[in-house]
PDB file of C-alpha atoms and ligand atoms in Angstrom:
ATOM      1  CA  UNK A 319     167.328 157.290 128.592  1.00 55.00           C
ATOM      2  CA  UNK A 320     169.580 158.555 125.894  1.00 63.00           C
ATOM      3  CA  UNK A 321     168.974 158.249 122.247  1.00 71.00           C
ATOM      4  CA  UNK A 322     172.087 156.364 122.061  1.00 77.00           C
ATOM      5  CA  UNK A 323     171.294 153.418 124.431  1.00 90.00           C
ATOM      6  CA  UNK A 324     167.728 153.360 123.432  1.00 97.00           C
ATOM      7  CA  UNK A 325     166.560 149.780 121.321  1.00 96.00           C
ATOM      8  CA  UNK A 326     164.004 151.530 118.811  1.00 97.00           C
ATOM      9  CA  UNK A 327     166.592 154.217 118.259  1.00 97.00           C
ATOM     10  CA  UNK A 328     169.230 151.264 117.083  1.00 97.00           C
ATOM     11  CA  UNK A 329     166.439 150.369 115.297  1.00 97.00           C
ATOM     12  CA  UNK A 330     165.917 152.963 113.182  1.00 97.00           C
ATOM     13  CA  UNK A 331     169.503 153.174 113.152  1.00 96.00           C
ATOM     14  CA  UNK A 332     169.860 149.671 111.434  1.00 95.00           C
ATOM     15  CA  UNK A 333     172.247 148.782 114.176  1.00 95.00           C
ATOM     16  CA  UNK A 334     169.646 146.185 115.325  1.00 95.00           C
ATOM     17  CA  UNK A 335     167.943 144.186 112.631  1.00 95.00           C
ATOM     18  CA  UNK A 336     163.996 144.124 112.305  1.00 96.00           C
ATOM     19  CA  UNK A 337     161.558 143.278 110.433  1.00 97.00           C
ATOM     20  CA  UNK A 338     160.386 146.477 109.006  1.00 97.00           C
ATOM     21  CA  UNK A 339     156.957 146.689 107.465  1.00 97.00           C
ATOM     22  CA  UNK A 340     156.682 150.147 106.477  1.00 97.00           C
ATOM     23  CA  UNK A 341     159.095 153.388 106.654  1.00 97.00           C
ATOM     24  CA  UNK A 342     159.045 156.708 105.799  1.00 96.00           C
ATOM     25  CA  UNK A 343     161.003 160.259 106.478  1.00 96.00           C
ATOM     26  CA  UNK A 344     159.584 160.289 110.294  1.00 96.00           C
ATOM     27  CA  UNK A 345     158.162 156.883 111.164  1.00 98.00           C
ATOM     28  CA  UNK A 346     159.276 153.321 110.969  1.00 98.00           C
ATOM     29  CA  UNK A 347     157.023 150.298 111.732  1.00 98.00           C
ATOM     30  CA  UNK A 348     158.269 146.854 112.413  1.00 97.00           C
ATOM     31  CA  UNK A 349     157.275 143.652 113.565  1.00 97.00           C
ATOM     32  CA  UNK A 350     157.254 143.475 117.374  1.00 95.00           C
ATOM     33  CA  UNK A 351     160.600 140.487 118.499  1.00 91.00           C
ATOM     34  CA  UNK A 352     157.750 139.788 121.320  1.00 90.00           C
ATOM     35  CA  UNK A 353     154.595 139.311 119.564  1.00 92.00           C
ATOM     36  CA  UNK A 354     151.098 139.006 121.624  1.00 91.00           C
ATOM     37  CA  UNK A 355     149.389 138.174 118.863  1.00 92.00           C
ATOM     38  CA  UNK A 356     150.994 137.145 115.237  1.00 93.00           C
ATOM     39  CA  UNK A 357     151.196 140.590 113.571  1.00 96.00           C
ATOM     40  CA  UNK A 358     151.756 142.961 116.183  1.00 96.00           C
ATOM     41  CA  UNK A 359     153.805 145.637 115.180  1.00 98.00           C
ATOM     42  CA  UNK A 360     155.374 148.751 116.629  1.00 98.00           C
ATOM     43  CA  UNK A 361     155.108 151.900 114.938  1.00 98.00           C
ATOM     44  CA  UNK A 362     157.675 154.762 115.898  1.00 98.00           C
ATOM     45  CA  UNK A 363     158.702 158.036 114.731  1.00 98.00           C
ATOM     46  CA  UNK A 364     162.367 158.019 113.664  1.00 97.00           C
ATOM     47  CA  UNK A 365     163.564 160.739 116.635  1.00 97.00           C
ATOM     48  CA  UNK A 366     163.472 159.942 119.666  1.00 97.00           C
ATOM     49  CA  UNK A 367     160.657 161.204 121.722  1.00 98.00           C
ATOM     50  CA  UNK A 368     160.046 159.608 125.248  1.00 97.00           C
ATOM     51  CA  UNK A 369     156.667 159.984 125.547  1.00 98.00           C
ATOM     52  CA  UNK A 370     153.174 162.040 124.117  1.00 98.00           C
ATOM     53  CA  UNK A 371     154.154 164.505 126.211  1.00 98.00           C
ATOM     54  CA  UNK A 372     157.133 165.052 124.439  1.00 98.00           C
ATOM     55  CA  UNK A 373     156.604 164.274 121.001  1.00 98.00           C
ATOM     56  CA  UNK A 374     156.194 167.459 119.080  1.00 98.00           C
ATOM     57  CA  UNK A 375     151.808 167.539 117.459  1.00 98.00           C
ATOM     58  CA  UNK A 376     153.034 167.329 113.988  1.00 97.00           C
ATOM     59  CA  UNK A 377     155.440 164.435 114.201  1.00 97.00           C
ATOM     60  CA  UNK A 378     152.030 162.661 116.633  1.00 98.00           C
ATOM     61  CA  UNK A 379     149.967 163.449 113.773  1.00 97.00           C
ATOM     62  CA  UNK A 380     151.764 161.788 110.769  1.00 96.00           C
ATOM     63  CA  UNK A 381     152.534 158.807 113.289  1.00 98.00           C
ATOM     64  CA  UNK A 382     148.740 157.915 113.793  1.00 98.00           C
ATOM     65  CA  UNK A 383     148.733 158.239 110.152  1.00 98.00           C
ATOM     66  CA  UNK A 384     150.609 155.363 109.425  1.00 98.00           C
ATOM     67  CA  UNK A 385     149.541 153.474 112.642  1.00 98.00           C
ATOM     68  CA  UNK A 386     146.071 153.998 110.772  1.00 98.00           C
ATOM     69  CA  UNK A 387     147.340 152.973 107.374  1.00 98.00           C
ATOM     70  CA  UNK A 388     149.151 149.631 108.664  1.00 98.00           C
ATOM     71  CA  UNK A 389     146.376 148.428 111.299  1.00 98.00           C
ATOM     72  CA  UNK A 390     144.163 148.799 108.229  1.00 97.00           C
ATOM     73  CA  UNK A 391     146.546 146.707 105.823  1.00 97.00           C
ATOM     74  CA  UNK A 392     147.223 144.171 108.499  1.00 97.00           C
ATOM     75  CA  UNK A 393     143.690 144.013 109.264  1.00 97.00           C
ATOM     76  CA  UNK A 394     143.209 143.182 105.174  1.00 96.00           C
ATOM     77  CA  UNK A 395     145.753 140.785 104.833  1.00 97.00           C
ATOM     78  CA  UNK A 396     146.053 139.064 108.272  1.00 96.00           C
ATOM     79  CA  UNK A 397     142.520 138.407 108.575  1.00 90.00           C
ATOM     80  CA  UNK A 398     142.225 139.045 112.071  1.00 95.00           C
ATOM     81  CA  UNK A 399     138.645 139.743 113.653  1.00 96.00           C
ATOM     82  CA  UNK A 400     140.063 143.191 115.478  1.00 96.00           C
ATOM     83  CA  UNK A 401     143.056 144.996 116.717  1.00 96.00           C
ATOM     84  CA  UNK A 402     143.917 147.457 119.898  1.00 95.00           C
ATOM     85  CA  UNK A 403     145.739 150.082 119.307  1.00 97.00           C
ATOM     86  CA  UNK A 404     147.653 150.965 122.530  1.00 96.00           C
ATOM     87  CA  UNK A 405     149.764 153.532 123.442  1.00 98.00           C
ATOM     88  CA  UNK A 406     151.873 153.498 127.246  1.00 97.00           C
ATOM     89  CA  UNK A 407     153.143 156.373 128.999  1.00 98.00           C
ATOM     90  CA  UNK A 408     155.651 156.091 131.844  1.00 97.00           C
ATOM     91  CA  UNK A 409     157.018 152.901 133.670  1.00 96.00           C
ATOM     92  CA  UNK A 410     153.482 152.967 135.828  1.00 96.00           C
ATOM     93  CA  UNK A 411     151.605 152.427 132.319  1.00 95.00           C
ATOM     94  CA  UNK A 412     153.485 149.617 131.401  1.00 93.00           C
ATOM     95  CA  UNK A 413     155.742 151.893 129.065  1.00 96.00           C
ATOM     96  CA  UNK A 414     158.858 149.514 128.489  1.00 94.00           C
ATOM     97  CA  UNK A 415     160.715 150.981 126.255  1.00 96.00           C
ATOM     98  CA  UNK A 416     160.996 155.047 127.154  1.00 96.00           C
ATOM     99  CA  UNK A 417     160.553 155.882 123.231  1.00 98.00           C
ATOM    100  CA  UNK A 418     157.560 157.035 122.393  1.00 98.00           C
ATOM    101  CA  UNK A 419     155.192 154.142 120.522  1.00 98.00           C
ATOM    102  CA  UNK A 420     152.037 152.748 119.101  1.00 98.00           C
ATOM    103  CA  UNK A 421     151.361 148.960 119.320  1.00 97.00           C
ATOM    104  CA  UNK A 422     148.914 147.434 116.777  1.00 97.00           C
ATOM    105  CA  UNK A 423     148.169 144.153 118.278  1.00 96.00           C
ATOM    106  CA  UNK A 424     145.694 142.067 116.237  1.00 95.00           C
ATOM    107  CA  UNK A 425     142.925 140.389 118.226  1.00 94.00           C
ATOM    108  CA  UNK A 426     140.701 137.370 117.822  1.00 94.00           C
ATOM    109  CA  UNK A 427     137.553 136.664 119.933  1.00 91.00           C
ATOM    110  CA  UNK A 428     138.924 133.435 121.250  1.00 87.00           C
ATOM    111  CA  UNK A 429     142.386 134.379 121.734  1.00 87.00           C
ATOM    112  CA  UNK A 430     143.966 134.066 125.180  1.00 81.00           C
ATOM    113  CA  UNK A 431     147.242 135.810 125.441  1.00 79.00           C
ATOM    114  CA  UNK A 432     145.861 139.438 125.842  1.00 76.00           C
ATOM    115  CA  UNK A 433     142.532 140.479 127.425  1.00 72.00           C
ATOM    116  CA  UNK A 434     141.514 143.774 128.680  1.00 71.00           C
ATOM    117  CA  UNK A 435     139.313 143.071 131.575  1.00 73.00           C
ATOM    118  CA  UNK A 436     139.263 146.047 133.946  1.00 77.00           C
ATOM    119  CA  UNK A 437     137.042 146.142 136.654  1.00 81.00           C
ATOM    120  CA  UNK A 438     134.968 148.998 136.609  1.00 84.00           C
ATOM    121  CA  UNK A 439     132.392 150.945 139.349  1.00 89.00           C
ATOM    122  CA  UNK A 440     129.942 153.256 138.342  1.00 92.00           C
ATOM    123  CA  UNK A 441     131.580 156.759 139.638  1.00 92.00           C
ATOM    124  CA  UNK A 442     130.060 159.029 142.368  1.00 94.00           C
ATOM    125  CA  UNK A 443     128.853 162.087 141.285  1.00 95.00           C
ATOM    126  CA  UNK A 444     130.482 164.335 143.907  1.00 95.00           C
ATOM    127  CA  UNK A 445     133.789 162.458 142.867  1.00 94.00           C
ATOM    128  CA  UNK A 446     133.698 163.227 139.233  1.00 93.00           C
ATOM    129  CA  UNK A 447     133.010 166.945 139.933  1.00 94.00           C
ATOM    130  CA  UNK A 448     135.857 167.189 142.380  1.00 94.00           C
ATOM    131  CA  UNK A 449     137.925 165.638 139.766  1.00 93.00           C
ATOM    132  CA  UNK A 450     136.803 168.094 137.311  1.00 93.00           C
ATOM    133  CA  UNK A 451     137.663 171.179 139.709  1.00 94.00           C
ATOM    134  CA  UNK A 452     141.020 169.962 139.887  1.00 94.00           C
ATOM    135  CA  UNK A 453     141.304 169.612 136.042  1.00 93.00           C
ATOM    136  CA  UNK A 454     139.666 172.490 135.480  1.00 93.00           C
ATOM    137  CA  UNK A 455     140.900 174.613 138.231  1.00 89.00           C
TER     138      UNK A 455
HETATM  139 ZN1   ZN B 511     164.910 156.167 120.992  1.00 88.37          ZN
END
């Protein structure tokens, strides 16, 4: 997707209004339009990067900054009892928007509209170290 076409990018760009809740030279955080919790907010650095694999390690570092800073202010004024932090790559992953992006989405132990439950199975052995040679190889 090009920069031009691409929502966060308008964003930044002020061409689409948001509620922004912090900005600085390289990252902008606003409130997400689609909340799954009240709260939830998208953090984004100001260039467009598609994904981590793309995004250059100093730009990644001073974004997890902030996403550090604000899901510790929201978490202080918002009063929620958690938050995930979550971070999609690719369509597969549930990435929507193909600029790269940290959701804060603040969590409650009754609430309803987001739950990680992923079944799990206790890995082989021989599997893990065939993965591993792969990785590794
Ligand atoms: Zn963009």
């Amino acid at each position: 997707m090009l920069a031009e076409n691409c929502i966060f990018c308008k964003i930044v760009r002020n061409d689409i209004p948001s509620k922004i809740i912090y900005e600085n030279d390289e990252t902008l955080a606003f409130l997400d339009i689609f909340p799954i919790a009240e709260g939830h907010t998208i953090v984004v650095p100001k260039k467009h990067y598609e994904n981590i694999e793309a995004i250059p390690d100093e730009i990644l570092i001073s974004v997890i900054k902030i996403v550090k800073k604000l899901a510790t202010l929201l978490h202080d004024k918002l009063n929620f009892e958690g938050y995930n932090i979550l971070q999609n790559n690719f369509k597969a992953a549930g990435q929507v928007v193909q600029h790269f992006h940290f959701h804060i989405i603040p969590r409650n132990f009754n609430d309803s509209r987001f739950r990680l439950a992923i079944p799990r199975e206790q890995a082989i052995e021989e599997d893990l170290d065939q993965i591993l040679k792969i990785i590794k190889g």
